[in-house]
Amino acid sequence: MTDAAFHAAYEEAMALWPVPVERRDTVTPYGRTRVHVCGSADAPPLVLLHGGGTTSAVWYALAPALAATHRVYAVDQMGTPGLSVPGERAVRRPADLESWLDGVLDGVLDDHGAASAAVLGHSYGGWLALRYAAHAPGRVHRLVLLDPTQCFAGFRTSYLARAVPLFVRPGERSTQRLLAWETRGEPPAPELVRLMGRGAVAFRGAKPVTGPRPDTAGLRAAGVPVLVLLAEHSRAHDLHRVAAGAARALPDARVETLPGVSHHSVPHAASGQPAAPGGR
């Protein structure tokens, strides 16, 4: 599913990481999952789940701050652009995603002899993180959702319209146009834009698994601390609707707005860096 151009762009994007990174392939029933690991081996574990089409390379700007306090595990999601390789069992439903992440967390927690990890997800990765925490609250001791989509409100119609060319004519040009519009002229590093564009071509047939908004009842009952960080200038969805939806779904969650950043710039902009998740 991948090609030489995508691999080259992936290596260029990973070269942006300013901290030493260990590359691992974690085997699950759904195939081999690429995981990038950094930070002290003695620090508490933190799992990062990227947004749609971005790969785990997207975390380069946040990596130094997060690795200063955590053992960071940045995961390439199965079935989307990245270096994870699907196995005989396909990820077709949200329940498959949960089962796949069970296998990934097995590897992370075995590393530490720990029962749970902090989980941080951006955009689609926020939906996945929230769904997983609701599925296995005992394995998530803290949850951070970075401008999550489809968790508490839907997409803006204008954003969906702007995203259509990504599917009709995938590539660097359509990716650049969407990101330039959404970030108001301040897109991510060129290496990330290139990687997203080439990934859209190399993985054109891939269909991300989606589903309804996660049922948060079990998560509320488990008392898992949740921090929701919203991008002030996000064009992906309405900030106020997302905040109101988060307050309804998770009344005990902390909801904050990160000033001066958009949906696609928030993982890269220094001014939008969230504090590293703390332990309980």
PDB file of C-alpha atoms in Angstrom:
ATOM      1  CA  MET A   1       0.000   0.000   0.000  1.00  0.00           C
ATOM      2  CA  THR A   2       2.986   2.273   0.525  1.00  0.00           C
ATOM      3  CA  ASP A   3       5.456   3.428  -2.123  1.00  0.00           C
ATOM      4  CA  ALA A   4       8.964   4.871  -2.359  1.00  0.00           C
ATOM      5  CA  ALA A   5       7.775   8.497  -2.461  1.00  0.00           C
ATOM      6  CA  PHE A   6       5.733   8.023   0.694  1.00  0.00           C
ATOM      7  CA  HIS A   7       8.622   6.316   2.501  1.00  0.00           C
ATOM      8  CA  ALA A   8      10.978   9.135   1.539  1.00  0.00           C
ATOM      9  CA  ALA A   9       8.539  11.770   2.812  1.00  0.00           C
ATOM     10  CA  TYR A  10       8.062   9.778   6.016  1.00  0.00           C
ATOM     11  CA  GLU A  11      11.812   9.784   6.699  1.00  0.00           C
ATOM     12  CA  GLU A  12      12.024  13.521   6.012  1.00  0.00           C
ATOM     13  CA  ALA A  13       9.202  14.183   8.479  1.00  0.00           C
ATOM     14  CA  MET A  14      10.724  11.962  11.158  1.00  0.00           C
ATOM     15  CA  ALA A  15      13.994  13.902  10.801  1.00  0.00           C
ATOM     16  CA  LEU A  16      12.138  16.873  12.337  1.00  0.00           C
ATOM     17  CA  TRP A  17      12.019  15.139  15.719  1.00  0.00           C
ATOM     18  CA  PRO A  18      14.506  16.944  17.999  1.00  0.00           C
ATOM     19  CA  VAL A  19      14.781  14.052  20.473  1.00  0.00           C
ATOM     20  CA  PRO A  20      16.203  10.543  19.996  1.00  0.00           C
ATOM     21  CA  VAL A  21      13.524   8.142  18.782  1.00  0.00           C
ATOM     22  CA  GLU A  22      13.423   4.360  18.982  1.00  0.00           C
ATOM     23  CA  ARG A  23      11.412   2.670  16.231  1.00  0.00           C
ATOM     24  CA  ARG A  24       9.435  -0.418  17.150  1.00  0.00           C
ATOM     25  CA  ASP A  25       7.013  -2.757  15.420  1.00  0.00           C
ATOM     26  CA  THR A  26       4.462  -4.141  17.868  1.00  0.00           C
ATOM     27  CA  VAL A  27       2.752  -7.323  16.706  1.00  0.00           C
ATOM     28  CA  THR A  28      -1.014  -7.615  17.256  1.00  0.00           C
ATOM     29  CA  PRO A  29      -3.652  -9.917  15.716  1.00  0.00           C
ATOM     30  CA  TYR A  30      -4.285  -7.086  13.231  1.00  0.00           C
ATOM     31  CA  GLY A  31      -0.706  -6.845  11.977  1.00  0.00           C
ATOM     32  CA  ARG A  32       2.503  -4.983  12.841  1.00  0.00           C
ATOM     33  CA  THR A  33       2.021  -1.555  14.400  1.00  0.00           C
ATOM     34  CA  ARG A  34       4.788   1.032  14.032  1.00  0.00           C
ATOM     35  CA  VAL A  35       5.455   2.813  17.324  1.00  0.00           C
ATOM     36  CA  HIS A  36       7.962   5.630  17.867  1.00  0.00           C
ATOM     37  CA  VAL A  37       9.287   5.706  21.421  1.00  0.00           C
ATOM     38  CA  CYS A  38      11.143   8.486  23.233  1.00  0.00           C
ATOM     39  CA  GLY A  39      11.720   9.723  26.781  1.00  0.00           C
ATOM     40  CA  SER A  40      13.133   8.054  29.864  1.00  0.00           C
ATOM     41  CA  ALA A  41      12.372   4.350  30.242  1.00  0.00           C
ATOM     42  CA  ASP A  42      11.555   5.036  33.900  1.00  0.00           C
ATOM     43  CA  ALA A  43       8.966   7.741  33.147  1.00  0.00           C
ATOM     44  CA  PRO A  44       5.220   6.977  33.135  1.00  0.00           C
ATOM     45  CA  PRO A  45       3.840   5.828  29.746  1.00  0.00           C
ATOM     46  CA  LEU A  46       1.964   8.154  27.393  1.00  0.00           C
ATOM     47  CA  VAL A  47       0.350   6.908  24.169  1.00  0.00           C
ATOM     48  CA  LEU A  48      -0.146   9.392  21.301  1.00  0.00           C
ATOM     49  CA  LEU A  49      -2.835   8.881  18.634  1.00  0.00           C
ATOM     50  CA  HIS A  50      -2.519  11.145  15.583  1.00  0.00           C
ATOM     51  CA  GLY A  51      -5.225  12.730  13.470  1.00  0.00           C
ATOM     52  CA  GLY A  52      -6.485  11.385  10.169  1.00  0.00           C
ATOM     53  CA  GLY A  53      -3.868  11.116   7.436  1.00  0.00           C
ATOM     54  CA  THR A  54      -1.013  12.614   9.466  1.00  0.00           C
ATOM     55  CA  THR A  55       0.973   9.590  10.843  1.00  0.00           C
ATOM     56  CA  SER A  56       2.845   9.586  14.142  1.00  0.00           C
ATOM     57  CA  ALA A  57       5.466  11.930  12.621  1.00  0.00           C
ATOM     58  CA  VAL A  58       3.060  14.779  13.391  1.00  0.00           C
ATOM     59  CA  TRP A  59       4.129  14.899  17.070  1.00  0.00           C
ATOM     60  CA  TYR A  60       7.640  16.239  16.462  1.00  0.00           C
ATOM     61  CA  ALA A  61       6.958  19.686  17.969  1.00  0.00           C
ATOM     62  CA  LEU A  62       5.375  18.344  21.152  1.00  0.00           C
ATOM     63  CA  ALA A  63       7.836  15.487  21.597  1.00  0.00           C
ATOM     64  CA  PRO A  64      10.456  17.383  23.673  1.00  0.00           C
ATOM     65  CA  ALA A  65       7.954  18.657  26.240  1.00  0.00           C
ATOM     66  CA  LEU A  66       6.130  15.342  26.502  1.00  0.00           C
ATOM     67  CA  ALA A  67       9.311  13.249  26.616  1.00  0.00           C
ATOM     68  CA  ALA A  68      10.646  15.389  29.469  1.00  0.00           C
ATOM     69  CA  THR A  69       8.062  13.872  31.810  1.00  0.00           C
ATOM     70  CA  HIS A  70       6.858  10.685  30.070  1.00  0.00           C
ATOM     71  CA  ARG A  71       7.928   7.631  28.146  1.00  0.00           C
ATOM     72  CA  VAL A  72       6.188   8.540  24.878  1.00  0.00           C
ATOM     73  CA  TYR A  73       4.712   5.969  22.472  1.00  0.00           C
ATOM     74  CA  ALA A  74       3.593   7.612  19.201  1.00  0.00           C
ATOM     75  CA  VAL A  75       1.515   5.104  17.235  1.00  0.00           C
ATOM     76  CA  ASP A  76       0.867   4.797  13.492  1.00  0.00           C
ATOM     77  CA  GLN A  77      -2.789   3.822  13.354  1.00  0.00           C
ATOM     78  CA  MET A  78      -3.709   0.638  11.526  1.00  0.00           C
ATOM     79  CA  GLY A  79      -5.348   1.047   8.121  1.00  0.00           C
ATOM     80  CA  THR A  80      -4.355   4.702   7.611  1.00  0.00           C
ATOM     81  CA  PRO A  81      -1.221   6.343   6.144  1.00  0.00           C
ATOM     82  CA  GLY A  82       1.843   5.240   8.085  1.00  0.00           C
ATOM     83  CA  LEU A  83       4.207   2.310   8.492  1.00  0.00           C
ATOM     84  CA  SER A  84       1.848  -0.039  10.317  1.00  0.00           C
ATOM     85  CA  VAL A  85       1.302  -3.176   8.224  1.00  0.00           C
ATOM     86  CA  PRO A  86      -2.146  -4.848   8.292  1.00  0.00           C
ATOM     87  CA  GLY A  87      -2.307  -8.549   9.059  1.00  0.00           C
ATOM     88  CA  GLU A  88      -4.772 -11.297   8.226  1.00  0.00           C
ATOM     89  CA  ARG A  89      -7.411  -9.851  10.548  1.00  0.00           C
ATOM     90  CA  ALA A  90      -8.684  -6.555   9.132  1.00  0.00           C
ATOM     91  CA  VAL A  91      -9.738  -3.485  11.089  1.00  0.00           C
ATOM     92  CA  ARG A  92     -13.266  -2.927   9.791  1.00  0.00           C
ATOM     93  CA  ARG A  93     -15.350  -1.785  12.773  1.00  0.00           C
ATOM     94  CA  PRO A  94     -14.842   0.419  15.837  1.00  0.00           C
ATOM     95  CA  ALA A  95     -14.707  -2.763  17.935  1.00  0.00           C
ATOM     96  CA  ASP A  96     -11.721  -3.888  15.832  1.00  0.00           C
ATOM     97  CA  LEU A  97      -9.954  -0.615  16.612  1.00  0.00           C
ATOM     98  CA  GLU A  98     -10.507  -1.222  20.300  1.00  0.00           C
ATOM     99  CA  SER A  99      -9.155  -4.760  20.037  1.00  0.00           C
ATOM    100  CA  TRP A 100      -6.152  -3.529  18.034  1.00  0.00           C
ATOM    101  CA  LEU A 101      -5.374  -0.895  20.669  1.00  0.00           C
ATOM    102  CA  ASP A 102      -5.690  -3.553  23.369  1.00  0.00           C
ATOM    103  CA  GLY A 103      -2.749  -5.281  21.672  1.00  0.00           C
ATOM    104  CA  VAL A 104      -0.761  -2.049  21.380  1.00  0.00           C
ATOM    105  CA  LEU A 105      -1.368  -1.205  25.046  1.00  0.00           C
ATOM    106  CA  ASP A 106      -0.308  -4.731  26.011  1.00  0.00           C
ATOM    107  CA  GLY A 107       3.131  -3.940  24.621  1.00  0.00           C
ATOM    108  CA  VAL A 108       3.296  -0.497  26.219  1.00  0.00           C
ATOM    109  CA  LEU A 109       2.205  -1.671  29.667  1.00  0.00           C
ATOM    110  CA  ASP A 110       4.432  -4.739  29.577  1.00  0.00           C
ATOM    111  CA  ASP A 111       7.379  -2.361  29.104  1.00  0.00           C
ATOM    112  CA  HIS A 112       6.589  -0.687  32.397  1.00  0.00           C
ATOM    113  CA  GLY A 113       4.939  -3.388  34.448  1.00  0.00           C
ATOM    114  CA  ALA A 114       2.085  -0.876  34.671  1.00  0.00           C
ATOM    115  CA  ALA A 115      -1.663  -1.369  34.676  1.00  0.00           C
ATOM    116  CA  SER A 116      -2.536   1.808  32.760  1.00  0.00           C
ATOM    117  CA  ALA A 117      -1.172   4.633  30.620  1.00  0.00           C
ATOM    118  CA  ALA A 118      -2.051   8.228  29.808  1.00  0.00           C
ATOM    119  CA  VAL A 119      -3.514   8.632  26.312  1.00  0.00           C
ATOM    120  CA  LEU A 120      -3.491  11.781  24.154  1.00  0.00           C
ATOM    121  CA  GLY A 121      -5.336  11.953  20.851  1.00  0.00           C
ATOM    122  CA  HIS A 122      -5.694  14.715  18.251  1.00  0.00           C
ATOM    123  CA  SER A 123      -8.640  15.111  15.854  1.00  0.00           C
ATOM    124  CA  TYR A 124      -9.672  11.606  14.666  1.00  0.00           C
ATOM    125  CA  GLY A 125      -7.134  10.278  17.160  1.00  0.00           C
ATOM    126  CA  GLY A 126      -9.166  12.053  19.849  1.00  0.00           C
ATOM    127  CA  TRP A 127     -12.257  10.113  18.796  1.00  0.00           C
ATOM    128  CA  LEU A 128     -10.234   6.912  18.913  1.00  0.00           C
ATOM    129  CA  ALA A 129      -8.724   7.805  22.293  1.00  0.00           C
ATOM    130  CA  LEU A 130     -12.123   8.615  23.810  1.00  0.00           C
ATOM    131  CA  ARG A 131     -13.651   5.458  22.411  1.00  0.00           C
ATOM    132  CA  TYR A 132     -10.811   3.350  23.762  1.00  0.00           C
ATOM    133  CA  ALA A 133     -10.946   4.961  27.204  1.00  0.00           C
ATOM    134  CA  ALA A 134     -14.684   4.245  27.323  1.00  0.00           C
ATOM    135  CA  HIS A 135     -13.980   0.661  26.253  1.00  0.00           C
ATOM    136  CA  ALA A 136     -11.156   0.042  28.768  1.00  0.00           C
ATOM    137  CA  PRO A 137     -11.180   2.777  31.447  1.00  0.00           C
ATOM    138  CA  GLY A 138      -9.028   0.655  33.743  1.00  0.00           C
ATOM    139  CA  ARG A 139      -6.163   0.865  31.250  1.00  0.00           C
ATOM    140  CA  VAL A 140      -6.292   4.667  30.845  1.00  0.00           C
ATOM    141  CA  HIS A 141      -5.370   6.670  33.928  1.00  0.00           C
ATOM    142  CA  ARG A 142      -5.590  10.051  32.199  1.00  0.00           C
ATOM    143  CA  LEU A 143      -7.092  11.154  28.885  1.00  0.00           C
ATOM    144  CA  VAL A 144      -6.214  14.277  26.880  1.00  0.00           C
ATOM    145  CA  LEU A 145      -8.258  15.177  23.784  1.00  0.00           C
ATOM    146  CA  LEU A 146      -6.645  17.748  21.495  1.00  0.00           C
ATOM    147  CA  ASP A 147      -9.324  19.443  19.379  1.00  0.00           C
ATOM    148  CA  PRO A 148     -11.123  16.098  18.994  1.00  0.00           C
ATOM    149  CA  THR A 149     -13.537  15.557  16.100  1.00  0.00           C
ATOM    150  CA  GLN A 150     -16.801  13.604  16.102  1.00  0.00           C
ATOM    151  CA  CYS A 151     -16.693  13.270  19.895  1.00  0.00           C
ATOM    152  CA  PHE A 152     -18.942  16.081  21.066  1.00  0.00           C
ATOM    153  CA  ALA A 153     -20.112  17.830  17.855  1.00  0.00           C
ATOM    154  CA  GLY A 154     -19.977  17.305  14.104  1.00  0.00           C
ATOM    155  CA  PHE A 155     -17.815  18.878  11.413  1.00  0.00           C
ATOM    156  CA  ARG A 156     -18.580  22.259   9.916  1.00  0.00           C
ATOM    157  CA  THR A 157     -20.139  21.961   6.466  1.00  0.00           C
ATOM    158  CA  SER A 158     -17.578  24.447   5.117  1.00  0.00           C
ATOM    159  CA  TYR A 159     -14.710  22.237   6.304  1.00  0.00           C
ATOM    160  CA  LEU A 160     -16.177  19.132   4.689  1.00  0.00           C
ATOM    161  CA  ALA A 161     -16.631  21.031   1.423  1.00  0.00           C
ATOM    162  CA  ARG A 162     -13.009  22.184   1.477  1.00  0.00           C
ATOM    163  CA  ALA A 163     -11.862  18.606   2.159  1.00  0.00           C
ATOM    164  CA  VAL A 164     -13.602  17.124  -0.915  1.00  0.00           C
ATOM    165  CA  PRO A 165     -10.592  17.680  -3.245  1.00  0.00           C
ATOM    166  CA  LEU A 166      -8.466  15.515  -0.933  1.00  0.00           C
ATOM    167  CA  PHE A 167     -10.581  12.543  -1.973  1.00  0.00           C
ATOM    168  CA  VAL A 168     -11.222  13.524  -5.599  1.00  0.00           C
ATOM    169  CA  ARG A 169      -7.650  14.615  -6.412  1.00  0.00           C
ATOM    170  CA  PRO A 170      -5.445  13.446  -3.539  1.00  0.00           C
ATOM    171  CA  GLY A 171      -1.913  14.805  -3.445  1.00  0.00           C
ATOM    172  CA  GLU A 172       0.325  17.551  -2.136  1.00  0.00           C
ATOM    173  CA  ARG A 173      -1.520  20.383  -3.896  1.00  0.00           C
ATOM    174  CA  SER A 174      -4.975  19.575  -2.512  1.00  0.00           C
ATOM    175  CA  THR A 175      -3.466  18.922   0.926  1.00  0.00           C
ATOM    176  CA  GLN A 176      -1.625  22.260   0.868  1.00  0.00           C
ATOM    177  CA  ARG A 177      -4.782  24.133  -0.100  1.00  0.00           C
ATOM    178  CA  LEU A 178      -6.869  22.662   2.703  1.00  0.00           C
ATOM    179  CA  LEU A 179      -4.205  23.224   5.330  1.00  0.00           C
ATOM    180  CA  ALA A 180      -3.453  26.777   4.174  1.00  0.00           C
ATOM    181  CA  TRP A 181      -7.162  27.636   4.407  1.00  0.00           C
ATOM    182  CA  GLU A 182      -7.793  25.928   7.761  1.00  0.00           C
ATOM    183  CA  THR A 183      -4.663  27.353   9.417  1.00  0.00           C
ATOM    184  CA  ARG A 184      -5.192  30.818   7.920  1.00  0.00           C
ATOM    185  CA  GLY A 185      -1.942  30.703   6.004  1.00  0.00           C
ATOM    186  CA  GLU A 186       0.192  29.047   8.677  1.00  0.00           C
ATOM    187  CA  PRO A 187       0.273  25.353   7.674  1.00  0.00           C
ATOM    188  CA  PRO A 188       2.486  22.724   9.332  1.00  0.00           C
ATOM    189  CA  ALA A 189       6.110  22.230   8.300  1.00  0.00           C
ATOM    190  CA  PRO A 190       6.532  21.501   4.561  1.00  0.00           C
ATOM    191  CA  GLU A 191       7.760  18.013   5.421  1.00  0.00           C
ATOM    192  CA  LEU A 192       4.456  17.234   7.139  1.00  0.00           C
ATOM    193  CA  VAL A 193       2.407  18.661   4.274  1.00  0.00           C
ATOM    194  CA  ARG A 194       4.410  16.587   1.796  1.00  0.00           C
ATOM    195  CA  LEU A 195       3.939  13.458   3.882  1.00  0.00           C
ATOM    196  CA  MET A 196       0.184  14.003   4.147  1.00  0.00           C
ATOM    197  CA  GLY A 197      -0.105  14.594   0.406  1.00  0.00           C
ATOM    198  CA  ARG A 198       1.890  11.539  -0.553  1.00  0.00           C
ATOM    199  CA  GLY A 199       0.090   9.473   2.040  1.00  0.00           C
ATOM    200  CA  ALA A 200      -3.247  10.462   0.529  1.00  0.00           C
ATOM    201  CA  VAL A 201      -2.035   9.043  -2.797  1.00  0.00           C
ATOM    202  CA  ALA A 202      -0.287   5.928  -1.487  1.00  0.00           C
ATOM    203  CA  PHE A 203      -3.239   5.006   0.746  1.00  0.00           C
ATOM    204  CA  ARG A 204      -5.991   6.198  -1.573  1.00  0.00           C
ATOM    205  CA  GLY A 205      -7.997   3.008  -1.119  1.00  0.00           C
ATOM    206  CA  ALA A 206      -7.832   3.079   2.677  1.00  0.00           C
ATOM    207  CA  LYS A 207     -11.060   3.958   4.472  1.00  0.00           C
ATOM    208  CA  PRO A 208     -10.646   5.090   8.080  1.00  0.00           C
ATOM    209  CA  VAL A 209     -12.973   3.286  10.452  1.00  0.00           C
ATOM    210  CA  THR A 210     -15.505   5.666  11.941  1.00  0.00           C
ATOM    211  CA  GLY A 211     -18.589   5.326  14.065  1.00  0.00           C
ATOM    212  CA  PRO A 212     -20.989   7.138  16.360  1.00  0.00           C
ATOM    213  CA  ARG A 213     -19.915   9.423  19.148  1.00  0.00           C
ATOM    214  CA  PRO A 214     -18.468   7.346  21.967  1.00  0.00           C
ATOM    215  CA  ASP A 215     -20.717   6.427  24.880  1.00  0.00           C
ATOM    216  CA  THR A 216     -19.003   8.049  27.851  1.00  0.00           C
ATOM    217  CA  ALA A 217     -21.159   6.644  30.661  1.00  0.00           C
ATOM    218  CA  GLY A 218     -18.594   4.034  31.717  1.00  0.00           C
ATOM    219  CA  LEU A 219     -15.774   6.555  31.528  1.00  0.00           C
ATOM    220  CA  ARG A 220     -17.658   8.942  33.816  1.00  0.00           C
ATOM    221  CA  ALA A 221     -18.362   6.155  36.282  1.00  0.00           C
ATOM    222  CA  ALA A 222     -14.679   5.145  36.330  1.00  0.00           C
ATOM    223  CA  GLY A 223     -13.596   8.660  37.252  1.00  0.00           C
ATOM    224  CA  VAL A 224     -10.817   8.876  34.650  1.00  0.00           C
ATOM    225  CA  PRO A 225      -9.493  12.486  34.542  1.00  0.00           C
ATOM    226  CA  VAL A 226     -10.170  14.039  31.130  1.00  0.00           C
ATOM    227  CA  LEU A 227      -8.687  17.222  29.687  1.00  0.00           C
ATOM    228  CA  VAL A 228     -10.230  18.617  26.490  1.00  0.00           C
ATOM    229  CA  LEU A 229      -8.042  21.194  24.710  1.00  0.00           C
ATOM    230  CA  LEU A 230      -9.774  23.111  21.917  1.00  0.00           C
ATOM    231  CA  ALA A 231      -8.132  25.154  19.157  1.00  0.00           C
ATOM    232  CA  GLU A 232      -9.397  28.739  19.269  1.00  0.00           C
ATOM    233  CA  HIS A 233      -9.366  29.186  15.487  1.00  0.00           C
ATOM    234  CA  SER A 234     -10.430  25.689  14.443  1.00  0.00           C
ATOM    235  CA  ARG A 235     -12.369  25.637  11.199  1.00  0.00           C
ATOM    236  CA  ALA A 236     -13.075  21.918  11.483  1.00  0.00           C
ATOM    237  CA  HIS A 237     -15.967  22.426  13.886  1.00  0.00           C
ATOM    238  CA  ASP A 238     -17.706  25.025  16.041  1.00  0.00           C
ATOM    239  CA  LEU A 239     -15.640  25.616  19.188  1.00  0.00           C
ATOM    240  CA  HIS A 240     -18.628  26.505  21.365  1.00  0.00           C
ATOM    241  CA  ARG A 241     -20.667  23.491  20.287  1.00  0.00           C
ATOM    242  CA  VAL A 242     -17.738  21.186  21.005  1.00  0.00           C
ATOM    243  CA  ALA A 243     -17.216  22.737  24.445  1.00  0.00           C
ATOM    244  CA  ALA A 244     -20.916  22.470  25.271  1.00  0.00           C
ATOM    245  CA  GLY A 245     -21.041  18.867  24.046  1.00  0.00           C
ATOM    246  CA  ALA A 246     -17.992  17.972  26.128  1.00  0.00           C
ATOM    247  CA  ALA A 247     -19.577  19.489  29.225  1.00  0.00           C
ATOM    248  CA  ARG A 248     -22.707  17.411  28.694  1.00  0.00           C
ATOM    249  CA  ALA A 249     -20.904  14.144  27.921  1.00  0.00           C
ATOM    250  CA  LEU A 250     -18.188  14.526  30.578  1.00  0.00           C
ATOM    251  CA  PRO A 251     -19.342  16.970  33.279  1.00  0.00           C
ATOM    252  CA  ASP A 252     -16.166  16.481  35.316  1.00  0.00           C
ATOM    253  CA  ALA A 253     -13.794  17.059  32.394  1.00  0.00           C
ATOM    254  CA  ARG A 254     -11.584  20.119  32.236  1.00  0.00           C
ATOM    255  CA  VAL A 255     -12.243  22.009  28.987  1.00  0.00           C
ATOM    256  CA  GLU A 256      -9.777  24.689  27.914  1.00  0.00           C
ATOM    257  CA  THR A 257      -9.175  26.735  24.774  1.00  0.00           C
ATOM    258  CA  LEU A 258      -5.696  27.086  23.299  1.00  0.00           C
ATOM    259  CA  PRO A 259      -5.364  30.636  21.918  1.00  0.00           C
ATOM    260  CA  GLY A 260      -4.127  31.498  18.462  1.00  0.00           C
ATOM    261  CA  VAL A 261      -4.108  28.008  16.923  1.00  0.00           C
ATOM    262  CA  SER A 262      -6.254  26.130  14.423  1.00  0.00           C
ATOM    263  CA  HIS A 263      -7.286  22.504  14.182  1.00  0.00           C
ATOM    264  CA  HIS A 264      -4.405  21.489  11.932  1.00  0.00           C
ATOM    265  CA  SER A 265      -1.757  23.761  13.466  1.00  0.00           C
ATOM    266  CA  VAL A 266      -2.279  22.837  17.107  1.00  0.00           C
ATOM    267  CA  PRO A 267       0.097  19.813  17.199  1.00  0.00           C
ATOM    268  CA  HIS A 268       2.858  21.971  15.680  1.00  0.00           C
ATOM    269  CA  ALA A 269       2.447  25.474  17.115  1.00  0.00           C
ATOM    270  CA  ALA A 270       4.627  26.143  20.171  1.00  0.00           C
ATOM    271  CA  SER A 271       1.993  28.539  21.557  1.00  0.00           C
ATOM    272  CA  GLY A 272      -0.547  25.696  21.477  1.00  0.00           C
ATOM    273  CA  GLN A 273       1.474  23.114  23.342  1.00  0.00           C
ATOM    274  CA  PRO A 274      -0.580  21.465  26.065  1.00  0.00           C
ATOM    275  CA  ALA A 275       0.949  20.613  29.385  1.00  0.00           C
ATOM    276  CA  ALA A 276       2.144  17.025  29.554  1.00  0.00           C
ATOM    277  CA  PRO A 277      -0.511  14.788  31.088  1.00  0.00           C
ATOM    278  CA  GLY A 278       0.060  14.186  34.752  1.00  0.00           C
ATOM    279  CA  GLY A 279      -0.496  10.991  36.669  1.00  0.00           C
ATOM    280  CA  ARG A 280      -3.180  10.306  39.239  1.00  0.00           C
TER     281      ARG A 280
END
